[in-house]
PDB file of C-alpha atoms in Angstrom:
ATOM      1  CA  UNK A   1      92.774   1.152 -16.332  1.00  0.00           C
ATOM      2  CA  UNK A   2      95.199   0.973 -19.244  1.00  0.00           C
ATOM      3  CA  UNK A   3      92.210   1.026 -21.590  1.00  0.00           C
ATOM      4  CA  UNK A   4      90.734   4.118 -19.910  1.00  0.00           C
ATOM      5  CA  UNK A   5      94.033   5.981 -20.279  1.00  0.00           C
ATOM      6  CA  UNK A   6      94.165   5.089 -23.978  1.00  0.00           C
ATOM      7  CA  UNK A   7      90.599   6.367 -24.468  1.00  0.00           C
ATOM      8  CA  UNK A   8      91.480   9.684 -22.801  1.00  0.00           C
ATOM      9  CA  UNK A   9      94.586  10.344 -24.890  1.00  0.00           C
ATOM     10  CA  UNK A  10      92.811   9.303 -28.091  1.00  0.00           C
ATOM     11  CA  UNK A  11      89.978  11.745 -27.346  1.00  0.00           C
ATOM     12  CA  UNK A  12      92.341  14.684 -26.737  1.00  0.00           C
ATOM     13  CA  UNK A  13      94.782  13.747 -29.498  1.00  0.00           C
ATOM     14  CA  UNK A  14      97.468  16.452 -30.052  1.00  0.00           C
ATOM     15  CA  UNK A  15      96.412  18.308 -26.869  1.00  0.00           C
ATOM     16  CA  UNK A  16      98.181  18.057 -23.529  1.00  0.00           C
ATOM     17  CA  UNK A  17      96.665  16.633 -20.363  1.00  0.00           C
ATOM     18  CA  UNK A  18      98.518  16.841 -17.068  1.00  0.00           C
ATOM     19  CA  UNK A  19      99.405  13.924 -14.880  1.00  0.00           C
ATOM     20  CA  UNK A  20      97.382  15.559 -12.108  1.00  0.00           C
ATOM     21  CA  UNK A  21      94.245  15.728 -14.299  1.00  0.00           C
ATOM     22  CA  UNK A  22      94.654  12.089 -15.273  1.00  0.00           C
ATOM     23  CA  UNK A  23      95.251  11.105 -11.663  1.00  0.00           C
ATOM     24  CA  UNK A  24      92.106  12.869 -10.401  1.00  0.00           C
ATOM     25  CA  UNK A  25      89.931  11.788 -13.319  1.00  0.00           C
ATOM     26  CA  UNK A  26      90.911   8.130 -13.114  1.00  0.00           C
ATOM     27  CA  UNK A  27      91.366   7.864  -9.359  1.00  0.00           C
ATOM     28  CA  UNK A  28      94.931   6.535  -9.398  1.00  0.00           C
ATOM     29  CA  UNK A  29      98.288   7.968  -8.335  1.00  0.00           C
ATOM     30  CA  UNK A  30     100.538  10.043 -10.596  1.00  0.00           C
ATOM     31  CA  UNK A  31     103.190   7.360 -10.144  1.00  0.00           C
ATOM     32  CA  UNK A  32     100.769   4.814 -11.608  1.00  0.00           C
ATOM     33  CA  UNK A  33     100.009   7.190 -14.498  1.00  0.00           C
ATOM     34  CA  UNK A  34     103.732   7.460 -15.209  1.00  0.00           C
ATOM     35  CA  UNK A  35     104.115   3.664 -15.252  1.00  0.00           C
ATOM     36  CA  UNK A  36     101.148   3.235 -17.612  1.00  0.00           C
ATOM     37  CA  UNK A  37     102.547   5.868 -19.980  1.00  0.00           C
ATOM     38  CA  UNK A  38     105.907   4.100 -20.038  1.00  0.00           C
ATOM     39  CA  UNK A  39     104.180   0.811 -20.899  1.00  0.00           C
ATOM     40  CA  UNK A  40     102.163   2.443 -23.691  1.00  0.00           C
ATOM     41  CA  UNK A  41     105.328   3.923 -25.199  1.00  0.00           C
ATOM     42  CA  UNK A  42     106.916   0.477 -25.206  1.00  0.00           C
ATOM     43  CA  UNK A  43     103.835  -0.843 -27.046  1.00  0.00           C
ATOM     44  CA  UNK A  44     104.291   1.728 -29.811  1.00  0.00           C
ATOM     45  CA  UNK A  45     102.185   4.686 -28.724  1.00  0.00           C
ATOM     46  CA  UNK A  46     104.044   7.910 -29.592  1.00  0.00           C
ATOM     47  CA  UNK A  47     103.411   9.834 -26.371  1.00  0.00           C
ATOM     48  CA  UNK A  48     105.232  13.080 -25.551  1.00  0.00           C
ATOM     49  CA  UNK A  49     105.747  14.458 -22.032  1.00  0.00           C
ATOM     50  CA  UNK A  50     106.457  18.164 -21.474  1.00  0.00           C
ATOM     51  CA  UNK A  51     107.143  19.515 -17.988  1.00  0.00           C
ATOM     52  CA  UNK A  52     104.228  21.607 -16.606  1.00  0.00           C
ATOM     53  CA  UNK A  53     102.044  20.654 -19.581  1.00  0.00           C
ATOM     54  CA  UNK A  54     101.706  16.920 -19.232  1.00  0.00           C
ATOM     55  CA  UNK A  55     101.189  14.182 -21.798  1.00  0.00           C
ATOM     56  CA  UNK A  56      99.948  14.200 -25.354  1.00  0.00           C
ATOM     57  CA  UNK A  57      99.616  11.693 -28.157  1.00  0.00           C
ATOM     58  CA  UNK A  58     101.787  12.961 -31.017  1.00  0.00           C
ATOM     59  CA  UNK A  59     100.680  10.396 -33.549  1.00  0.00           C
ATOM     60  CA  UNK A  60      97.598   8.207 -33.541  1.00  0.00           C
ATOM     61  CA  UNK A  61      98.917   4.622 -33.219  1.00  0.00           C
ATOM     62  CA  UNK A  62      96.569   3.421 -35.927  1.00  0.00           C
ATOM     63  CA  UNK A  63      98.468   0.263 -36.720  1.00  0.00           C
ATOM     64  CA  UNK A  64      97.999  -1.321 -33.306  1.00  0.00           C
ATOM     65  CA  UNK A  65      95.022  -3.683 -33.516  1.00  0.00           C
ATOM     66  CA  UNK A  66      94.067  -3.402 -29.856  1.00  0.00           C
ATOM     67  CA  UNK A  67      90.533  -3.388 -28.500  1.00  0.00           C
ATOM     68  CA  UNK A  68      90.933   0.253 -27.466  1.00  0.00           C
ATOM     69  CA  UNK A  69      92.022   1.439 -30.922  1.00  0.00           C
ATOM     70  CA  UNK A  70      89.381  -0.475 -32.854  1.00  0.00           C
ATOM     71  CA  UNK A  71      86.494   0.180 -30.453  1.00  0.00           C
ATOM     72  CA  UNK A  72      87.250   3.928 -30.257  1.00  0.00           C
ATOM     73  CA  UNK A  73      84.326   5.571 -32.123  1.00  0.00           C
ATOM     74  CA  UNK A  74      83.201   2.188 -33.489  1.00  0.00           C
ATOM     75  CA  UNK A  75      79.655   2.711 -32.172  1.00  0.00           C
ATOM     76  CA  UNK A  76      78.242  -0.679 -33.180  1.00  0.00           C
ATOM     77  CA  UNK A  77      75.530  -2.550 -31.283  1.00  0.00           C
ATOM     78  CA  UNK A  78      76.989  -6.067 -31.257  1.00  0.00           C
ATOM     79  CA  UNK A  79      79.755  -6.489 -33.839  1.00  0.00           C
ATOM     80  CA  UNK A  80      83.112  -5.737 -32.230  1.00  0.00           C
ATOM     81  CA  UNK A  81      81.812  -5.130 -28.716  1.00  0.00           C
ATOM     82  CA  UNK A  82      84.192  -7.875 -27.629  1.00  0.00           C
ATOM     83  CA  UNK A  83      87.596  -8.029 -29.340  1.00  0.00           C
ATOM     84  CA  UNK A  84      90.282 -10.613 -28.575  1.00  0.00           C
ATOM     85  CA  UNK A  85      93.736  -9.718 -29.890  1.00  0.00           C
ATOM     86  CA  UNK A  86      96.741 -12.006 -30.420  1.00  0.00           C
ATOM     87  CA  UNK A  87     100.269 -11.306 -31.571  1.00  0.00           C
ATOM     88  CA  UNK A  88     100.370 -14.724 -33.230  1.00  0.00           C
ATOM     89  CA  UNK A  89      97.991 -17.670 -33.560  1.00  0.00           C
ATOM     90  CA  UNK A  90      97.596 -20.685 -35.813  1.00  0.00           C
ATOM     91  CA  UNK A  91      94.259 -19.500 -37.220  1.00  0.00           C
ATOM     92  CA  UNK A  92      91.707 -16.971 -35.987  1.00  0.00           C
ATOM     93  CA  UNK A  93      88.945 -19.209 -37.351  1.00  0.00           C
ATOM     94  CA  UNK A  94      90.258 -22.194 -35.392  1.00  0.00           C
ATOM     95  CA  UNK A  95      90.353 -20.197 -32.164  1.00  0.00           C
ATOM     96  CA  UNK A  96      86.917 -18.692 -32.809  1.00  0.00           C
ATOM     97  CA  UNK A  97      85.421 -22.166 -33.231  1.00  0.00           C
ATOM     98  CA  UNK A  98      86.943 -23.280 -29.920  1.00  0.00           C
ATOM     99  CA  UNK A  99      85.423 -20.392 -27.952  1.00  0.00           C
ATOM    100  CA  UNK A 100      82.289 -19.643 -30.003  1.00  0.00           C
ATOM    101  CA  UNK A 101      79.815 -21.200 -27.585  1.00  0.00           C
ATOM    102  CA  UNK A 102      81.251 -19.287 -24.618  1.00  0.00           C
ATOM    103  CA  UNK A 103      81.724 -15.874 -26.244  1.00  0.00           C
ATOM    104  CA  UNK A 104      78.953 -13.378 -27.073  1.00  0.00           C
ATOM    105  CA  UNK A 105      77.729 -12.839 -30.606  1.00  0.00           C
ATOM    106  CA  UNK A 106      79.775 -10.245 -32.440  1.00  0.00           C
ATOM    107  CA  UNK A 107      83.063 -11.220 -30.771  1.00  0.00           C
ATOM    108  CA  UNK A 108      85.981 -10.456 -33.085  1.00  0.00           C
ATOM    109  CA  UNK A 109      89.208 -12.468 -32.972  1.00  0.00           C
ATOM    110  CA  UNK A 110      92.195 -10.603 -34.447  1.00  0.00           C
ATOM    111  CA  UNK A 111      95.815 -11.682 -34.759  1.00  0.00           C
ATOM    112  CA  UNK A 112      98.864  -9.849 -36.062  1.00  0.00           C
ATOM    113  CA  UNK A 113     100.045 -13.131 -37.563  1.00  0.00           C
ATOM    114  CA  UNK A 114      98.596 -16.524 -38.486  1.00  0.00           C
ATOM    115  CA  UNK A 115     100.878 -19.523 -38.797  1.00  0.00           C
ATOM    116  CA  UNK A 116      98.198 -21.708 -40.391  1.00  0.00           C
ATOM    117  CA  UNK A 117      95.764 -19.262 -41.960  1.00  0.00           C
ATOM    118  CA  UNK A 118      92.983 -20.944 -43.938  1.00  0.00           C
ATOM    119  CA  UNK A 119      91.300 -20.207 -47.238  1.00  0.00           C
ATOM    120  CA  UNK A 120      88.544 -22.025 -49.089  1.00  0.00           C
ATOM    121  CA  UNK A 121      88.866 -25.724 -49.918  1.00  0.00           C
ATOM    122  CA  UNK A 122      91.623 -26.127 -47.311  1.00  0.00           C
ATOM    123  CA  UNK A 123      94.032 -23.777 -49.053  1.00  0.00           C
ATOM    124  CA  UNK A 124      96.624 -21.925 -46.990  1.00  0.00           C
ATOM    125  CA  UNK A 125      96.237 -18.170 -46.518  1.00  0.00           C
ATOM    126  CA  UNK A 126      99.588 -16.374 -46.210  1.00  0.00           C
ATOM    127  CA  UNK A 127      99.346 -14.211 -43.069  1.00  0.00           C
ATOM    128  CA  UNK A 128     102.615 -12.503 -42.138  1.00  0.00           C
ATOM    129  CA  UNK A 129     103.010 -10.478 -38.951  1.00  0.00           C
ATOM    130  CA  UNK A 130     101.456  -6.988 -39.148  1.00  0.00           C
ATOM    131  CA  UNK A 131     101.190  -7.272 -42.948  1.00  0.00           C
ATOM    132  CA  UNK A 132      97.424  -7.527 -43.062  1.00  0.00           C
ATOM    133  CA  UNK A 133      94.097  -7.949 -41.333  1.00  0.00           C
ATOM    134  CA  UNK A 134      93.460 -11.486 -40.133  1.00  0.00           C
ATOM    135  CA  UNK A 135      90.220 -11.664 -38.182  1.00  0.00           C
ATOM    136  CA  UNK A 136      87.171 -13.809 -37.457  1.00  0.00           C
ATOM    137  CA  UNK A 137      83.703 -12.786 -36.294  1.00  0.00           C
ATOM    138  CA  UNK A 138      81.517 -15.067 -34.152  1.00  0.00           C
ATOM    139  CA  UNK A 139      77.844 -14.958 -35.165  1.00  0.00           C
ATOM    140  CA  UNK A 140      74.816 -16.681 -33.649  1.00  0.00           C
ATOM    141  CA  UNK A 141      71.799 -15.879 -35.828  1.00  0.00           C
ATOM    142  CA  UNK A 142      68.429 -17.384 -34.938  1.00  0.00           C
ATOM    143  CA  UNK A 143      67.702 -18.972 -38.313  1.00  0.00           C
ATOM    144  CA  UNK A 144      67.757 -22.303 -40.101  1.00  0.00           C
ATOM    145  CA  UNK A 145      71.191 -23.443 -41.351  1.00  0.00           C
ATOM    146  CA  UNK A 146      70.156 -23.165 -45.011  1.00  0.00           C
ATOM    147  CA  UNK A 147      70.003 -19.386 -44.663  1.00  0.00           C
ATOM    148  CA  UNK A 148      73.578 -19.122 -43.400  1.00  0.00           C
ATOM    149  CA  UNK A 149      75.143 -19.136 -46.866  1.00  0.00           C
ATOM    150  CA  UNK A 150      73.974 -15.556 -47.419  1.00  0.00           C
ATOM    151  CA  UNK A 151      76.332 -14.404 -44.644  1.00  0.00           C
ATOM    152  CA  UNK A 152      79.207 -14.697 -47.141  1.00  0.00           C
ATOM    153  CA  UNK A 153      77.399 -12.285 -49.468  1.00  0.00           C
ATOM    154  CA  UNK A 154      76.928  -9.856 -46.576  1.00  0.00           C
ATOM    155  CA  UNK A 155      80.641 -10.047 -45.768  1.00  0.00           C
ATOM    156  CA  UNK A 156      81.657  -9.487 -49.388  1.00  0.00           C
ATOM    157  CA  UNK A 157      79.323  -6.515 -49.721  1.00  0.00           C
ATOM    158  CA  UNK A 158      80.593  -5.041 -46.437  1.00  0.00           C
ATOM    159  CA  UNK A 159      84.257  -5.281 -47.403  1.00  0.00           C
ATOM    160  CA  UNK A 160      83.705  -3.934 -50.919  1.00  0.00           C
ATOM    161  CA  UNK A 161      81.616  -1.001 -49.716  1.00  0.00           C
ATOM    162  CA  UNK A 162      84.010  -0.202 -46.875  1.00  0.00           C
ATOM    163  CA  UNK A 163      87.073  -0.159 -49.124  1.00  0.00           C
ATOM    164  CA  UNK A 164      85.355   1.816 -51.879  1.00  0.00           C
ATOM    165  CA  UNK A 165      84.151   4.357 -49.311  1.00  0.00           C
ATOM    166  CA  UNK A 166      87.779   4.650 -48.151  1.00  0.00           C
ATOM    167  CA  UNK A 167      88.856   5.435 -51.718  1.00  0.00           C
ATOM    168  CA  UNK A 168      89.998   1.963 -52.780  1.00  0.00           C
ATOM    169  CA  UNK A 169      88.334   0.820 -56.004  1.00  0.00           C
ATOM    170  CA  UNK A 170      87.510  -2.825 -55.368  1.00  0.00           C
ATOM    171  CA  UNK A 171      85.171  -5.399 -56.866  1.00  0.00           C
ATOM    172  CA  UNK A 172      83.770  -8.761 -55.747  1.00  0.00           C
ATOM    173  CA  UNK A 173      84.600 -12.015 -57.506  1.00  0.00           C
ATOM    174  CA  UNK A 174      81.598 -14.072 -56.458  1.00  0.00           C
ATOM    175  CA  UNK A 175      81.277 -15.452 -53.913  1.00  0.00           C
ATOM    176  CA  UNK A 176      84.107 -14.547 -51.570  1.00  0.00           C
ATOM    177  CA  UNK A 177      87.073 -12.770 -53.165  1.00  0.00           C
ATOM    178  CA  UNK A 178      87.714  -9.023 -53.123  1.00  0.00           C
ATOM    179  CA  UNK A 179      89.603  -7.750 -56.157  1.00  0.00           C
ATOM    180  CA  UNK A 180      91.803  -4.773 -57.036  1.00  0.00           C
ATOM    181  CA  UNK A 181      93.046  -4.477 -60.624  1.00  0.00           C
ATOM    182  CA  UNK A 182      92.165  -8.104 -61.380  1.00  0.00           C
ATOM    183  CA  UNK A 183      94.101  -9.427 -58.378  1.00  0.00           C
ATOM    184  CA  UNK A 184      92.885 -10.760 -55.039  1.00  0.00           C
ATOM    185  CA  UNK A 185      93.345  -8.454 -52.069  1.00  0.00           C
ATOM    186  CA  UNK A 186      90.971 -10.133 -49.608  1.00  0.00           C
ATOM    187  CA  UNK A 187      89.148 -13.382 -49.000  1.00  0.00           C
ATOM    188  CA  UNK A 188      86.295 -14.699 -46.878  1.00  0.00           C
ATOM    189  CA  UNK A 189      85.937 -18.095 -45.205  1.00  0.00           C
ATOM    190  CA  UNK A 190      82.579 -18.907 -43.589  1.00  0.00           C
ATOM    191  CA  UNK A 191      82.371 -21.944 -41.293  1.00  0.00           C
ATOM    192  CA  UNK A 192      79.200 -23.267 -39.691  1.00  0.00           C
ATOM    193  CA  UNK A 193      78.263 -25.395 -36.693  1.00  0.00           C
ATOM    194  CA  UNK A 194      74.619 -26.434 -36.798  1.00  0.00           C
ATOM    195  CA  UNK A 195      71.975 -29.012 -36.050  1.00  0.00           C
ATOM    196  CA  UNK A 196      69.075 -29.905 -38.364  1.00  0.00           C
ATOM    197  CA  UNK A 197      67.060 -26.748 -37.730  1.00  0.00           C
ATOM    198  CA  UNK A 198      69.365 -24.669 -35.556  1.00  0.00           C
ATOM    199  CA  UNK A 199      72.623 -22.774 -36.010  1.00  0.00           C
ATOM    200  CA  UNK A 200      75.005 -23.153 -33.081  1.00  0.00           C
ATOM    201  CA  UNK A 201      77.402 -20.553 -34.447  1.00  0.00           C
ATOM    202  CA  UNK A 202      78.946 -19.161 -37.604  1.00  0.00           C
ATOM    203  CA  UNK A 203      82.598 -18.175 -37.770  1.00  0.00           C
ATOM    204  CA  UNK A 204      83.235 -15.582 -40.455  1.00  0.00           C
ATOM    205  CA  UNK A 205      86.918 -15.364 -41.356  1.00  0.00           C
ATOM    206  CA  UNK A 206      88.262 -12.320 -43.203  1.00  0.00           C
ATOM    207  CA  UNK A 207      91.788 -11.940 -44.538  1.00  0.00           C
ATOM    208  CA  UNK A 208      92.979  -8.705 -46.159  1.00  0.00           C
ATOM    209  CA  UNK A 209      96.451  -8.095 -47.573  1.00  0.00           C
ATOM    210  CA  UNK A 210      97.367  -4.596 -46.410  1.00  0.00           C
ATOM    211  CA  UNK A 211     101.137  -4.009 -46.388  1.00  0.00           C
ATOM    212  CA  UNK A 212     102.488  -7.042 -48.251  1.00  0.00           C
ATOM    213  CA  UNK A 213     104.736  -5.935 -51.120  1.00  0.00           C
ATOM    214  CA  UNK A 214     106.059  -9.322 -52.247  1.00  0.00           C
ATOM    215  CA  UNK A 215     104.169 -12.584 -52.633  1.00  0.00           C
ATOM    216  CA  UNK A 216     105.393 -16.128 -53.121  1.00  0.00           C
ATOM    217  CA  UNK A 217     105.874 -17.226 -56.706  1.00  0.00           C
ATOM    218  CA  UNK A 218     102.793 -19.454 -56.643  1.00  0.00           C
ATOM    219  CA  UNK A 219     100.415 -16.542 -55.964  1.00  0.00           C
ATOM    220  CA  UNK A 220     102.346 -13.504 -57.227  1.00  0.00           C
ATOM    221  CA  UNK A 221     100.282 -13.328 -60.430  1.00  0.00           C
ATOM    222  CA  UNK A 222      96.920 -13.332 -58.660  1.00  0.00           C
ATOM    223  CA  UNK A 223      97.512 -11.586 -55.298  1.00  0.00           C
ATOM    224  CA  UNK A 224      97.985  -7.958 -54.323  1.00  0.00           C
ATOM    225  CA  UNK A 225      97.732  -5.676 -51.278  1.00  0.00           C
ATOM    226  CA  UNK A 226      96.398  -2.239 -50.428  1.00  0.00           C
ATOM    227  CA  UNK A 227      99.930  -0.830 -50.124  1.00  0.00           C
ATOM    228  CA  UNK A 228     101.055  -2.436 -53.372  1.00  0.00           C
ATOM    229  CA  UNK A 229      98.155  -0.732 -55.142  1.00  0.00           C
ATOM    230  CA  UNK A 230      99.129   2.626 -53.634  1.00  0.00           C
ATOM    231  CA  UNK A 231      96.591   2.791 -50.789  1.00  0.00           C
ATOM    232  CA  UNK A 232      98.399   3.399 -47.488  1.00  0.00           C
ATOM    233  CA  UNK A 233      95.376   3.145 -45.223  1.00  0.00           C
ATOM    234  CA  UNK A 234      95.611   2.198 -41.563  1.00  0.00           C
ATOM    235  CA  UNK A 235      94.433  -1.273 -40.667  1.00  0.00           C
ATOM    236  CA  UNK A 236      92.353   0.073 -37.786  1.00  0.00           C
ATOM    237  CA  UNK A 237      90.413   2.402 -40.104  1.00  0.00           C
ATOM    238  CA  UNK A 238      89.713  -0.497 -42.468  1.00  0.00           C
ATOM    239  CA  UNK A 239      88.582  -2.811 -39.657  1.00  0.00           C
ATOM    240  CA  UNK A 240      86.305  -0.197 -38.089  1.00  0.00           C
ATOM    241  CA  UNK A 241      84.664   0.572 -41.420  1.00  0.00           C
ATOM    242  CA  UNK A 242      84.128  -3.104 -42.282  1.00  0.00           C
ATOM    243  CA  UNK A 243      82.632  -3.910 -38.869  1.00  0.00           C
ATOM    244  CA  UNK A 244      80.232  -0.969 -39.132  1.00  0.00           C
ATOM    245  CA  UNK A 245      79.114  -1.875 -42.659  1.00  0.00           C
ATOM    246  CA  UNK A 246      78.814  -5.552 -41.773  1.00  0.00           C
ATOM    247  CA  UNK A 247      76.603  -4.875 -38.764  1.00  0.00           C
ATOM    248  CA  UNK A 248      74.188  -2.753 -40.816  1.00  0.00           C
ATOM    249  CA  UNK A 249      73.669  -5.456 -43.447  1.00  0.00           C
ATOM    250  CA  UNK A 250      73.758  -8.346 -40.966  1.00  0.00           C
ATOM    251  CA  UNK A 251      71.063  -6.848 -38.725  1.00  0.00           C
ATOM    252  CA  UNK A 252      68.896  -6.118 -41.757  1.00  0.00           C
ATOM    253  CA  UNK A 253      69.103  -9.786 -42.670  1.00  0.00           C
ATOM    254  CA  UNK A 254      68.604 -11.449 -39.282  1.00  0.00           C
ATOM    255  CA  UNK A 255      65.981  -9.008 -37.968  1.00  0.00           C
ATOM    256  CA  UNK A 256      63.970  -8.251 -41.116  1.00  0.00           C
ATOM    257  CA  UNK A 257      65.036 -10.971 -43.563  1.00  0.00           C
ATOM    258  CA  UNK A 258      66.083  -8.072 -45.800  1.00  0.00           C
ATOM    259  CA  UNK A 259      68.651  -8.823 -48.510  1.00  0.00           C
ATOM    260  CA  UNK A 260      68.040  -5.890 -50.842  1.00  0.00           C
ATOM    261  CA  UNK A 261      70.901  -3.591 -49.857  1.00  0.00           C
ATOM    262  CA  UNK A 262      73.402  -6.455 -49.722  1.00  0.00           C
ATOM    263  CA  UNK A 263      72.399  -7.698 -53.181  1.00  0.00           C
ATOM    264  CA  UNK A 264      72.504  -4.173 -54.616  1.00  0.00           C
ATOM    265  CA  UNK A 265      76.083  -3.774 -53.367  1.00  0.00           C
ATOM    266  CA  UNK A 266      77.111  -7.221 -54.637  1.00  0.00           C
ATOM    267  CA  UNK A 267      75.751  -6.410 -58.088  1.00  0.00           C
ATOM    268  CA  UNK A 268      77.153  -2.878 -58.128  1.00  0.00           C
ATOM    269  CA  UNK A 269      80.674  -4.040 -57.326  1.00  0.00           C
ATOM    270  CA  UNK A 270      80.602  -7.389 -59.121  1.00  0.00           C
ATOM    271  CA  UNK A 271      83.772  -8.240 -61.022  1.00  0.00           C
ATOM    272  CA  UNK A 272      82.072 -10.904 -63.155  1.00  0.00           C
ATOM    273  CA  UNK A 273      78.490  -9.910 -64.022  1.00  0.00           C
ATOM    274  CA  UNK A 274      78.180  -9.481 -67.821  1.00  0.00           C
ATOM    275  CA  UNK A 275      81.526 -11.222 -68.294  1.00  0.00           C
ATOM    276  CA  UNK A 276      82.564 -14.619 -69.635  1.00  0.00           C
ATOM    277  CA  UNK A 277      84.319 -16.824 -67.072  1.00  0.00           C
ATOM    278  CA  UNK A 278      85.328 -20.424 -66.566  1.00  0.00           C
ATOM    279  CA  UNK A 279      83.506 -22.578 -64.026  1.00  0.00           C
ATOM    280  CA  UNK A 280      86.030 -25.084 -62.689  1.00  0.00           C
ATOM    281  CA  UNK A 281      85.098 -28.288 -60.886  1.00  0.00           C
ATOM    282  CA  UNK A 282      87.902 -30.792 -60.483  1.00  0.00           C
ATOM    283  CA  UNK A 283      89.395 -31.338 -63.936  1.00  0.00           C
ATOM    284  CA  UNK A 284      86.329 -29.970 -65.730  1.00  0.00           C
ATOM    285  CA  UNK A 285      86.230 -26.425 -67.078  1.00  0.00           C
ATOM    286  CA  UNK A 286      83.152 -24.804 -68.620  1.00  0.00           C
ATOM    287  CA  UNK A 287      82.897 -21.390 -70.288  1.00  0.00           C
ATOM    288  CA  UNK A 288      79.781 -19.446 -69.251  1.00  0.00           C
ATOM    289  CA  UNK A 289      78.389 -15.928 -69.262  1.00  0.00           C
ATOM    290  CA  UNK A 290      77.614 -14.411 -65.845  1.00  0.00           C
ATOM    291  CA  UNK A 291      74.192 -12.772 -65.889  1.00  0.00           C
ATOM    292  CA  UNK A 292      73.158 -11.842 -62.367  1.00  0.00           C
ATOM    293  CA  UNK A 293      73.095 -12.667 -58.658  1.00  0.00           C
ATOM    294  CA  UNK A 294      69.661 -13.891 -57.559  1.00  0.00           C
ATOM    295  CA  UNK A 295      67.704 -13.285 -54.354  1.00  0.00           C
ATOM    296  CA  UNK A 296      69.460 -16.170 -52.608  1.00  0.00           C
ATOM    297  CA  UNK A 297      72.879 -14.741 -53.419  1.00  0.00           C
ATOM    298  CA  UNK A 298      73.555 -17.463 -55.989  1.00  0.00           C
ATOM    299  CA  UNK A 299      75.119 -16.781 -59.376  1.00  0.00           C
ATOM    300  CA  UNK A 300      73.019 -16.997 -62.548  1.00  0.00           C
ATOM    301  CA  UNK A 301      74.957 -17.953 -65.682  1.00  0.00           C
ATOM    302  CA  UNK A 302      74.194 -18.829 -69.292  1.00  0.00           C
ATOM    303  CA  UNK A 303      75.967 -21.780 -70.894  1.00  0.00           C
ATOM    304  CA  UNK A 304      77.209 -21.970 -74.478  1.00  0.00           C
ATOM    305  CA  UNK A 305      73.995 -23.914 -75.229  1.00  0.00           C
ATOM    306  CA  UNK A 306      71.987 -20.868 -74.104  1.00  0.00           C
ATOM    307  CA  UNK A 307      70.780 -22.610 -70.924  1.00  0.00           C
ATOM    308  CA  UNK A 308      70.437 -20.592 -67.724  1.00  0.00           C
ATOM    309  CA  UNK A 309      71.883 -22.180 -64.595  1.00  0.00           C
ATOM    310  CA  UNK A 310      71.987 -21.295 -60.926  1.00  0.00           C
ATOM    311  CA  UNK A 311      75.404 -21.773 -59.322  1.00  0.00           C
ATOM    312  CA  UNK A 312      75.502 -22.263 -55.556  1.00  0.00           C
ATOM    313  CA  UNK A 313      78.480 -21.050 -53.547  1.00  0.00           C
ATOM    314  CA  UNK A 314      81.017 -23.829 -52.979  1.00  0.00           C
ATOM    315  CA  UNK A 315      80.051 -25.880 -56.030  1.00  0.00           C
ATOM    316  CA  UNK A 316      82.750 -24.535 -58.341  1.00  0.00           C
ATOM    317  CA  UNK A 317      85.719 -22.192 -58.622  1.00  0.00           C
ATOM    318  CA  UNK A 318      85.633 -19.263 -61.019  1.00  0.00           C
ATOM    319  CA  UNK A 319      88.450 -17.962 -63.204  1.00  0.00           C
ATOM    320  CA  UNK A 320      88.581 -15.270 -65.842  1.00  0.00           C
ATOM    321  CA  UNK A 321      89.397 -16.062 -69.452  1.00  0.00           C
ATOM    322  CA  UNK A 322      92.711 -14.194 -69.382  1.00  0.00           C
ATOM    323  CA  UNK A 323      93.581 -14.372 -65.706  1.00  0.00           C
ATOM    324  CA  UNK A 324      92.209 -14.498 -62.192  1.00  0.00           C
ATOM    325  CA  UNK A 325      89.122 -12.462 -63.081  1.00  0.00           C
TER     326      UNK A 325
END
């Protein structure tokens, strides 16, 4: 019932609706309506009541990452049809892996805070309360495990396109970092459970720094946020846009084995194609020229000996000559 009330006031935003109309439309008492409105105010919804006019939503509570806010006008087929929201959790990826077999494909796990957020290679992802977007998507594609690596490319393309469409100029540092002004604003962590020829589930973790203005000394030179770069966009708008873009590219891939649009976006927004970068593996560092991203989503580089090589995601880390990119 709470969800239905939220949908009604979101649809008539800035207009009044009387308690009597709500009561008749939803089939509950006006006393119950009053109690629900009080609860919503306590949760952060800016709801005004005027005698003989009723209730209205003064300001869209865009920063509340509830199912009702995100699903409102989302209009996706599977991605985001089920959203589980936490105030705090150790890791959305950890939780997603625990429930993946029981939850439907497209389930999104979102938390306001992560106490043990994860990045690639076991690194910690700093995830302060309400500072960013910390979410995981449960996927169950009917394909062989070897094809799962392309999901990271789909995620990167989705985030880059979504943010650029929202007016944020971002690029992709292959394979899984989203960049603004040569600093990392978002990251992707893809985890897989599979048998020899069958995927049980994929958990796609996405972390985006939104409101963070100060970073720890160890990452201050390479990390940034949307707010720090001057883009005060609501988290709900960003999430909705990413989920929509992701579903388009994901369904193209799993239903038609189509990679073209994803690869076009990855190339268009690449931060490293036609640039010299270092490939880092352990203590070894090699200077190469990035040439292209191939049909498998792997990086094609040219070594100083003029030899072309294909780099598979996860083999190496990439750093720019003068900085992160």
